[in-house]
């Protein structure tokens, strides 16, 4: 069976970007990866600077190092339901008639649980699929999943369906999906930032996943900013020692050739804003260190990706993939 990587995270943490970078990293060394989108936002197409993805698996990238391939699929719940009706009930033309009548849209809208069953089922079908020679079509399937707040319910919905439909194809399909989702070949990765709310949501999300006996993989800390000040500067800023900052600034200006009164005037203009910026930086560093400590306490593999100063683009995506491989994500 292929490996399934489910990527979730609080909104704004960059989970789609991390899922795309992970797909690239896993496809290195000649591997084939399928990147699956389930939220209908066409975020993958935007990241890879390509046209909107249709409801079919399409090659979108060649991975760095070894020529592996990344395919992508934007799952449409309505189309997935038609596939499902054809697969289990042979309702090809009847299913299309139901779509024209609006029954498919009605079913997937009023029954969000059904929608999640279809989305997870389609991804798990890709995990299990083999070619004519009996080899798995993909080495890895990466799912850009819903946010952390609903990831456990999203993945566990098939358990509920299997309990409600105790016999028949729906029951067996739900059981098959849960066997994939709870297998050793599946891992749920959570993306976070070093900020209070994302870290807390990550901690809570992992507790929920573990309680549901879903396989937790790793934590990816995204958009990590560098620590600009060294330890001594942080100590000065943390204690608000304005005089020390003023002396350091005055000495630095002296080395540039500024003299006397002009230098003193510049110090007065610059020192307070610099002290305030240093204080804010120090507070952020302290917050990030507490966040790292909380994440470390989870006992999970952790990877860090730096903040891309020029924004997320295709070159940056490849850079993130190389960094994930460097940190050992594909081993």
mmCIF file of C-alpha atoms in Angstrom:
data_model
loop_
_atom_site.group_PDB
_atom_site.id
_atom_site.type_symbol
_atom_site.label_atom_id
_atom_site.label_comp_id
_atom_site.label_asym_id
_atom_site.label_seq_id
_atom_site.Cartn_x
_atom_site.Cartn_y
_atom_site.Cartn_z
ATOM 1 C CA UNK A 1 0.000 0.000 0.000
ATOM 2 C CA UNK A 2 1.163 3.562 -0.703
ATOM 3 C CA UNK A 3 1.825 5.849 2.235
ATOM 4 C CA UNK A 4 -0.865 8.427 3.051
ATOM 5 C CA UNK A 5 0.190 11.781 4.505
ATOM 6 C CA UNK A 6 -2.659 13.936 5.805
ATOM 7 C CA UNK A 7 -1.644 17.588 6.296
ATOM 8 C CA UNK A 8 -3.739 19.823 8.544
ATOM 9 C CA UNK A 9 -3.231 23.053 10.465
ATOM 10 C CA UNK A 10 -4.979 26.121 11.783
ATOM 11 C CA UNK A 11 -6.086 28.572 9.096
ATOM 12 C CA UNK A 12 -3.275 30.932 8.154
ATOM 13 C CA UNK A 13 -0.428 28.557 9.022
ATOM 14 C CA UNK A 14 0.267 27.695 5.375
ATOM 15 C CA UNK A 15 -0.889 24.070 5.449
ATOM 16 C CA UNK A 16 -1.557 23.946 1.688
ATOM 17 C CA UNK A 17 1.924 25.286 0.968
ATOM 18 C CA UNK A 18 3.480 22.751 3.344
ATOM 19 C CA UNK A 19 1.422 19.924 1.799
ATOM 20 C CA UNK A 20 2.716 20.913 -1.658
ATOM 21 C CA UNK A 21 6.326 21.133 -0.439
ATOM 22 C CA UNK A 22 5.946 17.747 1.276
ATOM 23 C CA UNK A 23 4.643 16.184 -1.950
ATOM 24 C CA UNK A 24 7.707 17.509 -3.792
ATOM 25 C CA UNK A 25 10.062 16.278 -1.055
ATOM 26 C CA UNK A 26 8.535 12.778 -1.026
ATOM 27 C CA UNK A 27 8.671 12.512 -4.827
ATOM 28 C CA UNK A 28 12.455 12.848 -4.923
ATOM 29 C CA UNK A 29 14.618 9.912 -6.034
ATOM 30 C CA UNK A 30 12.203 8.773 -8.705
ATOM 31 C CA UNK A 31 9.113 8.382 -6.521
ATOM 32 C CA UNK A 32 5.568 9.195 -7.642
ATOM 33 C CA UNK A 33 3.410 11.340 -5.370
ATOM 34 C CA UNK A 34 -0.251 12.319 -5.639
ATOM 35 C CA UNK A 35 -1.203 15.636 -4.025
ATOM 36 C CA UNK A 36 -4.923 15.710 -3.194
ATOM 37 C CA UNK A 37 -7.016 18.800 -2.479
ATOM 38 C CA UNK A 38 -10.381 18.351 -0.739
ATOM 39 C CA UNK A 39 -11.557 21.886 0.073
ATOM 40 C CA UNK A 40 -12.279 23.126 -3.458
ATOM 41 C CA UNK A 41 -10.100 26.238 -3.220
ATOM 42 C CA UNK A 42 -7.726 25.410 -6.113
ATOM 43 C CA UNK A 43 -4.831 26.323 -3.808
ATOM 44 C CA UNK A 44 -2.571 23.682 -5.381
ATOM 45 C CA UNK A 45 -3.028 25.097 -8.878
ATOM 46 C CA UNK A 46 -2.100 28.567 -7.621
ATOM 47 C CA UNK A 47 1.048 27.323 -5.882
ATOM 48 C CA UNK A 48 2.263 25.438 -8.952
ATOM 49 C CA UNK A 49 1.280 28.351 -11.197
ATOM 50 C CA UNK A 50 -0.957 26.229 -13.387
ATOM 51 C CA UNK A 51 -4.572 26.356 -14.537
ATOM 52 C CA UNK A 52 -7.406 25.163 -12.299
ATOM 53 C CA UNK A 53 -7.242 21.424 -11.691
ATOM 54 C CA UNK A 54 -10.014 19.291 -13.197
ATOM 55 C CA UNK A 55 -11.472 16.217 -11.520
ATOM 56 C CA UNK A 56 -8.678 14.003 -12.791
ATOM 57 C CA UNK A 57 -5.122 13.186 -11.769
ATOM 58 C CA UNK A 58 -2.716 15.440 -13.627
ATOM 59 C CA UNK A 59 1.081 15.687 -13.555
ATOM 60 C CA UNK A 60 2.042 19.140 -12.269
ATOM 61 C CA UNK A 61 5.727 18.964 -11.306
ATOM 62 C CA UNK A 62 9.012 17.087 -11.428
ATOM 63 C CA UNK A 63 10.605 16.755 -8.017
ATOM 64 C CA UNK A 64 14.120 17.976 -7.174
ATOM 65 C CA UNK A 65 16.770 15.271 -7.030
ATOM 66 C CA UNK A 66 16.096 12.113 -9.027
ATOM 67 C CA UNK A 67 13.272 13.112 -11.339
ATOM 68 C CA UNK A 68 10.293 11.938 -9.304
ATOM 69 C CA UNK A 69 6.856 13.119 -10.372
ATOM 70 C CA UNK A 70 4.089 14.972 -8.555
ATOM 71 C CA UNK A 71 0.498 14.509 -9.709
ATOM 72 C CA UNK A 72 -2.439 16.489 -8.337
ATOM 73 C CA UNK A 73 -6.156 15.918 -7.928
ATOM 74 C CA UNK A 74 -8.827 18.370 -6.804
ATOM 75 C CA UNK A 75 -11.605 16.131 -5.493
ATOM 76 C CA UNK A 76 -15.135 17.264 -6.259
ATOM 77 C CA UNK A 77 -17.710 15.800 -3.863
ATOM 78 C CA UNK A 78 -20.461 15.616 -6.488
ATOM 79 C CA UNK A 79 -18.269 13.813 -9.008
ATOM 80 C CA UNK A 80 -16.985 11.515 -6.271
ATOM 81 C CA UNK A 81 -20.579 10.599 -5.392
ATOM 82 C CA UNK A 82 -21.299 9.749 -9.036
ATOM 83 C CA UNK A 83 -18.204 7.526 -9.042
ATOM 84 C CA UNK A 84 -19.420 5.914 -5.842
ATOM 85 C CA UNK A 85 -22.916 5.239 -7.234
ATOM 86 C CA UNK A 86 -21.417 3.710 -10.354
ATOM 87 C CA UNK A 87 -18.889 1.611 -8.445
ATOM 88 C CA UNK A 88 -21.302 0.076 -5.958
ATOM 89 C CA UNK A 89 -24.721 0.382 -7.509
ATOM 90 C CA UNK A 90 -23.984 0.537 -11.270
ATOM 91 C CA UNK A 91 -26.061 3.730 -11.561
ATOM 92 C CA UNK A 92 -24.094 5.346 -14.378
ATOM 93 C CA UNK A 93 -26.872 6.999 -16.407
ATOM 94 C CA UNK A 94 -29.249 7.103 -13.444
ATOM 95 C CA UNK A 95 -26.584 8.877 -11.408
ATOM 96 C CA UNK A 96 -26.150 11.492 -14.126
ATOM 97 C CA UNK A 97 -29.924 11.960 -14.166
ATOM 98 C CA UNK A 98 -29.869 12.526 -10.408
ATOM 99 C CA UNK A 99 -27.198 15.178 -10.910
ATOM 100 C CA UNK A 100 -29.367 16.996 -13.462
ATOM 101 C CA UNK A 101 -32.226 16.966 -10.980
ATOM 102 C CA UNK A 102 -29.997 18.494 -8.332
ATOM 103 C CA UNK A 103 -30.149 15.451 -6.062
ATOM 104 C CA UNK A 104 -26.362 15.050 -5.922
ATOM 105 C CA UNK A 105 -25.778 18.646 -4.860
ATOM 106 C CA UNK A 106 -28.622 18.351 -2.351
ATOM 107 C CA UNK A 107 -27.154 15.192 -0.825
ATOM 108 C CA UNK A 108 -23.619 16.529 -0.462
ATOM 109 C CA UNK A 109 -24.807 19.876 0.919
ATOM 110 C CA UNK A 110 -27.253 18.740 3.606
ATOM 111 C CA UNK A 111 -25.137 15.783 4.679
ATOM 112 C CA UNK A 112 -21.599 17.069 5.352
ATOM 113 C CA UNK A 113 -20.736 13.665 6.802
ATOM 114 C CA UNK A 114 -21.493 12.109 3.414
ATOM 115 C CA UNK A 115 -19.254 14.672 1.736
ATOM 116 C CA UNK A 116 -16.356 13.768 4.043
ATOM 117 C CA UNK A 117 -16.906 10.064 3.371
ATOM 118 C CA UNK A 118 -16.604 10.709 -0.363
ATOM 119 C CA UNK A 119 -13.491 12.864 -0.017
ATOM 120 C CA UNK A 120 -11.597 10.467 2.244
ATOM 121 C CA UNK A 121 -12.783 7.493 0.196
ATOM 122 C CA UNK A 122 -11.395 8.939 -3.035
ATOM 123 C CA UNK A 123 -7.993 9.616 -1.440
ATOM 124 C CA UNK A 124 -7.846 6.129 0.076
ATOM 125 C CA UNK A 125 -8.751 4.580 -3.282
ATOM 126 C CA UNK A 126 -5.638 6.259 -4.729
ATOM 127 C CA UNK A 127 -3.571 4.832 -1.862
ATOM 128 C CA UNK A 128 -4.729 1.272 -2.625
ATOM 129 C CA UNK A 129 -4.682 1.457 -6.434
ATOM 130 C CA UNK A 130 -2.339 -0.806 -8.420
ATOM 131 C CA UNK A 131 -1.285 -0.863 -12.049
ATOM 132 C CA UNK A 132 -1.562 -3.828 -14.414
ATOM 133 C CA UNK A 133 1.680 -5.299 -13.113
ATOM 134 C CA UNK A 134 0.417 -5.267 -9.549
ATOM 135 C CA UNK A 135 2.557 -2.346 -8.402
ATOM 136 C CA UNK A 136 1.080 0.544 -6.480
ATOM 137 C CA UNK A 137 0.502 3.501 -8.768
ATOM 138 C CA UNK A 138 1.792 6.015 -6.220
ATOM 139 C CA UNK A 139 4.515 5.743 -3.585
ATOM 140 C CA UNK A 140 2.915 8.516 -1.532
ATOM 141 C CA UNK A 141 -0.443 10.274 -1.418
ATOM 142 C CA UNK A 142 -0.463 13.690 0.302
ATOM 143 C CA UNK A 143 -3.839 15.122 1.297
ATOM 144 C CA UNK A 144 -4.269 18.847 1.892
ATOM 145 C CA UNK A 145 -6.932 18.270 4.548
ATOM 146 C CA UNK A 146 -9.386 20.522 6.437
ATOM 147 C CA UNK A 147 -8.121 22.688 9.337
ATOM 148 C CA UNK A 148 -7.104 21.275 12.701
ATOM 149 C CA UNK A 149 -10.409 22.163 14.346
ATOM 150 C CA UNK A 150 -12.284 19.545 12.326
ATOM 151 C CA UNK A 151 -9.573 17.126 11.171
ATOM 152 C CA UNK A 152 -10.416 14.369 13.678
ATOM 153 C CA UNK A 153 -14.119 14.392 12.771
ATOM 154 C CA UNK A 154 -13.230 14.517 9.057
ATOM 155 C CA UNK A 155 -11.020 11.428 9.286
ATOM 156 C CA UNK A 156 -13.259 9.541 11.714
ATOM 157 C CA UNK A 157 -16.549 9.988 9.828
ATOM 158 C CA UNK A 158 -16.222 6.579 8.174
ATOM 159 C CA UNK A 159 -16.240 4.939 11.608
ATOM 160 C CA UNK A 160 -19.627 6.545 12.231
ATOM 161 C CA UNK A 161 -20.918 5.487 8.818
ATOM 162 C CA UNK A 162 -19.735 1.905 9.306
ATOM 163 C CA UNK A 163 -21.657 1.813 12.579
ATOM 164 C CA UNK A 164 -24.843 3.199 11.025
ATOM 165 C CA UNK A 165 -24.792 1.005 7.915
ATOM 166 C CA UNK A 166 -24.021 -2.379 9.430
ATOM 167 C CA UNK A 167 -24.216 -4.339 6.180
ATOM 168 C CA UNK A 168 -23.874 -3.788 2.458
ATOM 169 C CA UNK A 169 -21.390 -1.908 0.243
ATOM 170 C CA UNK A 170 -21.504 1.332 2.252
ATOM 171 C CA UNK A 171 -20.495 -0.534 5.406
ATOM 172 C CA UNK A 172 -17.667 -2.375 3.650
ATOM 173 C CA UNK A 173 -16.399 0.790 1.920
ATOM 174 C CA UNK A 174 -16.356 2.724 5.202
ATOM 175 C CA UNK A 175 -14.470 -0.100 6.908
ATOM 176 C CA UNK A 176 -11.930 -0.233 4.058
ATOM 177 C CA UNK A 177 -11.313 3.511 4.345
ATOM 178 C CA UNK A 178 -10.811 3.305 8.107
ATOM 179 C CA UNK A 179 -8.350 0.438 7.664
ATOM 180 C CA UNK A 180 -6.249 2.793 5.537
ATOM 181 C CA UNK A 181 -6.655 5.819 7.816
ATOM 182 C CA UNK A 182 -5.707 3.905 10.962
ATOM 183 C CA UNK A 183 -2.905 1.866 9.400
ATOM 184 C CA UNK A 184 0.812 2.233 10.004
ATOM 185 C CA UNK A 185 1.106 3.565 6.437
ATOM 186 C CA UNK A 186 -0.861 6.720 7.328
ATOM 187 C CA UNK A 187 0.434 9.773 9.182
ATOM 188 C CA UNK A 188 -1.382 12.993 10.116
ATOM 189 C CA UNK A 189 0.984 15.975 10.098
ATOM 190 C CA UNK A 190 0.030 19.273 11.728
ATOM 191 C CA UNK A 191 1.354 22.636 10.543
ATOM 192 C CA UNK A 192 1.778 25.449 13.054
ATOM 193 C CA UNK A 193 3.363 28.834 13.587
ATOM 194 C CA UNK A 194 5.327 29.858 16.671
ATOM 195 C CA UNK A 195 2.356 31.860 17.931
ATOM 196 C CA UNK A 196 0.146 31.184 20.928
ATOM 197 C CA UNK A 197 -3.127 30.220 19.225
ATOM 198 C CA UNK A 198 -1.682 27.965 16.463
ATOM 199 C CA UNK A 199 0.524 26.174 18.994
ATOM 200 C CA UNK A 200 -2.395 25.605 21.374
ATOM 201 C CA UNK A 201 -4.619 24.359 18.538
ATOM 202 C CA UNK A 202 -1.845 21.982 17.486
ATOM 203 C CA UNK A 203 -1.503 20.605 21.010
ATOM 204 C CA UNK A 204 -5.293 20.152 21.292
ATOM 205 C CA UNK A 205 -5.530 18.644 17.798
ATOM 206 C CA UNK A 206 -2.876 16.040 18.515
ATOM 207 C CA UNK A 207 -4.635 15.099 21.761
ATOM 208 C CA UNK A 208 -7.890 14.577 19.815
ATOM 209 C CA UNK A 209 -6.185 12.531 17.108
ATOM 210 C CA UNK A 210 -4.521 10.313 19.696
ATOM 211 C CA UNK A 211 -7.797 9.851 21.583
ATOM 212 C CA UNK A 212 -9.418 8.742 18.302
ATOM 213 C CA UNK A 213 -6.492 6.339 17.701
ATOM 214 C CA UNK A 214 -5.575 8.088 14.468
ATOM 215 C CA UNK A 215 -1.863 7.940 13.544
ATOM 216 C CA UNK A 216 -0.075 11.209 14.278
ATOM 217 C CA UNK A 217 3.016 11.854 12.167
ATOM 218 C CA UNK A 218 4.930 15.068 12.782
ATOM 219 C CA UNK A 219 4.686 18.797 13.439
ATOM 220 C CA UNK A 220 5.883 21.272 10.820
ATOM 221 C CA UNK A 221 6.697 24.728 12.174
ATOM 222 C CA UNK A 222 6.184 27.094 9.272
ATOM 223 C CA UNK A 223 7.255 30.711 8.613
ATOM 224 C CA UNK A 224 10.070 30.667 11.189
ATOM 225 C CA UNK A 225 11.687 34.100 11.529
ATOM 226 C CA UNK A 226 15.373 34.527 12.445
ATOM 227 C CA UNK A 227 16.467 35.761 15.858
ATOM 228 C CA UNK A 228 18.096 39.073 14.933
ATOM 229 C CA UNK A 229 19.590 39.980 18.317
ATOM 230 C CA UNK A 230 22.261 37.946 20.113
ATOM 231 C CA UNK A 231 21.832 36.866 23.745
ATOM 232 C CA UNK A 232 23.513 39.991 25.185
ATOM 233 C CA UNK A 233 21.342 42.325 23.105
ATOM 234 C CA UNK A 234 18.219 40.429 24.090
ATOM 235 C CA UNK A 235 19.164 40.831 27.756
ATOM 236 C CA UNK A 236 19.674 44.577 27.354
ATOM 237 C CA UNK A 237 16.359 44.990 25.536
ATOM 238 C CA UNK A 238 14.478 42.762 27.951
ATOM 239 C CA UNK A 239 15.557 44.906 30.886
ATOM 240 C CA UNK A 240 14.781 48.170 29.112
ATOM 241 C CA UNK A 241 18.273 49.571 29.636
ATOM 242 C CA UNK A 242 17.921 52.701 27.552
ATOM 243 C CA UNK A 243 21.267 54.149 28.625
ATOM 244 C CA UNK A 244 23.145 51.035 27.523
ATOM 245 C CA UNK A 245 21.432 51.119 24.131
ATOM 246 C CA UNK A 246 22.241 54.844 23.813
ATOM 247 C CA UNK A 247 25.932 54.234 24.577
ATOM 248 C CA UNK A 248 26.134 51.382 22.069
ATOM 249 C CA UNK A 249 24.445 53.515 19.412
ATOM 250 C CA UNK A 250 26.683 56.492 20.177
ATOM 251 C CA UNK A 251 29.810 54.334 19.899
ATOM 252 C CA UNK A 252 28.596 52.877 16.605
ATOM 253 C CA UNK A 253 27.962 56.370 15.211
ATOM 254 C CA UNK A 254 31.408 57.486 16.375
ATOM 255 C CA UNK A 255 33.013 54.721 14.330
ATOM 256 C CA UNK A 256 31.263 56.056 11.223
ATOM 257 C CA UNK A 257 32.851 59.500 11.647
ATOM 258 C CA UNK A 258 29.909 61.434 13.114
ATOM 259 C CA UNK A 259 31.019 63.971 15.705
ATOM 260 C CA UNK A 260 29.850 65.698 18.849
ATOM 261 C CA UNK A 261 26.549 67.528 18.790
ATOM 262 C CA UNK A 262 25.333 65.967 15.564
ATOM 263 C CA UNK A 263 25.954 62.546 17.020
ATOM 264 C CA UNK A 264 24.105 63.396 20.219
ATOM 265 C CA UNK A 265 21.131 64.655 18.254
ATOM 266 C CA UNK A 266 20.991 61.470 16.199
ATOM 267 C CA UNK A 267 21.141 59.343 19.334
ATOM 268 C CA UNK A 268 18.123 61.138 20.778
ATOM 269 C CA UNK A 269 16.154 60.621 17.584
ATOM 270 C CA UNK A 270 17.055 56.960 17.188
ATOM 271 C CA UNK A 271 17.402 55.427 20.615
ATOM 272 C CA UNK A 272 13.757 55.285 21.739
ATOM 273 C CA UNK A 273 12.429 53.682 18.516
ATOM 274 C CA UNK A 274 15.312 51.199 18.591
ATOM 275 C CA UNK A 275 14.662 50.295 22.216
ATOM 276 C CA UNK A 276 10.956 49.766 21.437
ATOM 277 C CA UNK A 277 11.731 47.554 18.429
ATOM 278 C CA UNK A 278 14.229 45.587 20.468
ATOM 279 C CA UNK A 279 11.659 45.119 23.237
ATOM 280 C CA UNK A 280 9.053 43.844 20.760
ATOM 281 C CA UNK A 281 11.596 41.497 19.199
ATOM 282 C CA UNK A 282 12.554 40.179 22.626
ATOM 283 C CA UNK A 283 8.922 39.489 23.526
ATOM 284 C CA UNK A 284 8.447 37.611 20.235
ATOM 285 C CA UNK A 285 11.581 35.538 20.802
ATOM 286 C CA UNK A 286 10.388 34.607 24.295
ATOM 287 C CA UNK A 287 6.948 33.632 22.946
ATOM 288 C CA UNK A 288 8.507 31.517 20.192
ATOM 289 C CA UNK A 289 10.774 29.739 22.669
ATOM 290 C CA UNK A 290 7.763 28.849 24.823
ATOM 291 C CA UNK A 291 5.983 27.580 21.715
ATOM 292 C CA UNK A 292 8.957 25.424 20.752
ATOM 293 C CA UNK A 293 9.045 23.990 24.261
ATOM 294 C CA UNK A 294 5.348 23.045 24.067
ATOM 295 C CA UNK A 295 5.805 21.434 20.669
ATOM 296 C CA UNK A 296 8.899 19.580 21.858
ATOM 297 C CA UNK A 297 6.839 18.201 24.756
ATOM 298 C CA UNK A 298 4.578 16.407 22.264
ATOM 299 C CA UNK A 299 7.362 13.921 21.548
ATOM 300 C CA UNK A 300 6.906 14.034 17.761
ATOM 301 C CA UNK A 301 9.332 14.574 14.873
ATOM 302 C CA UNK A 302 9.454 18.314 14.198
ATOM 303 C CA UNK A 303 10.541 20.162 11.083
ATOM 304 C CA UNK A 304 11.064 23.891 10.614
ATOM 305 C CA UNK A 305 10.598 26.000 7.481
ATOM 306 C CA UNK A 306 11.813 29.589 7.378
ATOM 307 C CA UNK A 307 9.638 32.524 6.445
ATOM 308 C CA UNK A 308 9.983 33.287 2.745
ATOM 309 C CA UNK A 309 10.629 37.027 2.733
ATOM 310 C CA UNK A 310 9.609 37.423 -0.894
ATOM 311 C CA UNK A 311 6.386 35.432 -0.507
ATOM 312 C CA UNK A 312 5.434 31.931 -1.612
ATOM 313 C CA UNK A 313 6.162 31.189 -5.254
ATOM 314 C CA UNK A 314 7.241 28.134 -7.233
ATOM 315 C CA UNK A 315 10.957 28.616 -6.564
ATOM 316 C CA UNK A 316 10.213 29.044 -2.852
ATOM 317 C CA UNK A 317 8.132 25.861 -2.896
ATOM 318 C CA UNK A 318 11.087 23.899 -4.257
ATOM 319 C CA UNK A 319 13.323 25.498 -1.634
ATOM 320 C CA UNK A 320 10.932 24.347 1.097
ATOM 321 C CA UNK A 321 10.918 20.817 -0.365
ATOM 322 C CA UNK A 322 14.723 20.678 -0.327
ATOM 323 C CA UNK A 323 14.748 21.888 3.288
ATOM 324 C CA UNK A 324 12.259 19.185 4.333
ATOM 325 C CA UNK A 325 14.446 16.532 2.707
ATOM 326 C CA UNK A 326 17.548 18.000 4.352
ATOM 327 C CA UNK A 327 15.825 17.645 7.728
ATOM 328 C CA UNK A 328 15.010 14.001 6.961
ATOM 329 C CA UNK A 329 11.280 14.145 6.244
ATOM 330 C CA UNK A 330 11.448 11.489 3.496
ATOM 331 C CA UNK A 331 13.497 8.954 5.439
#
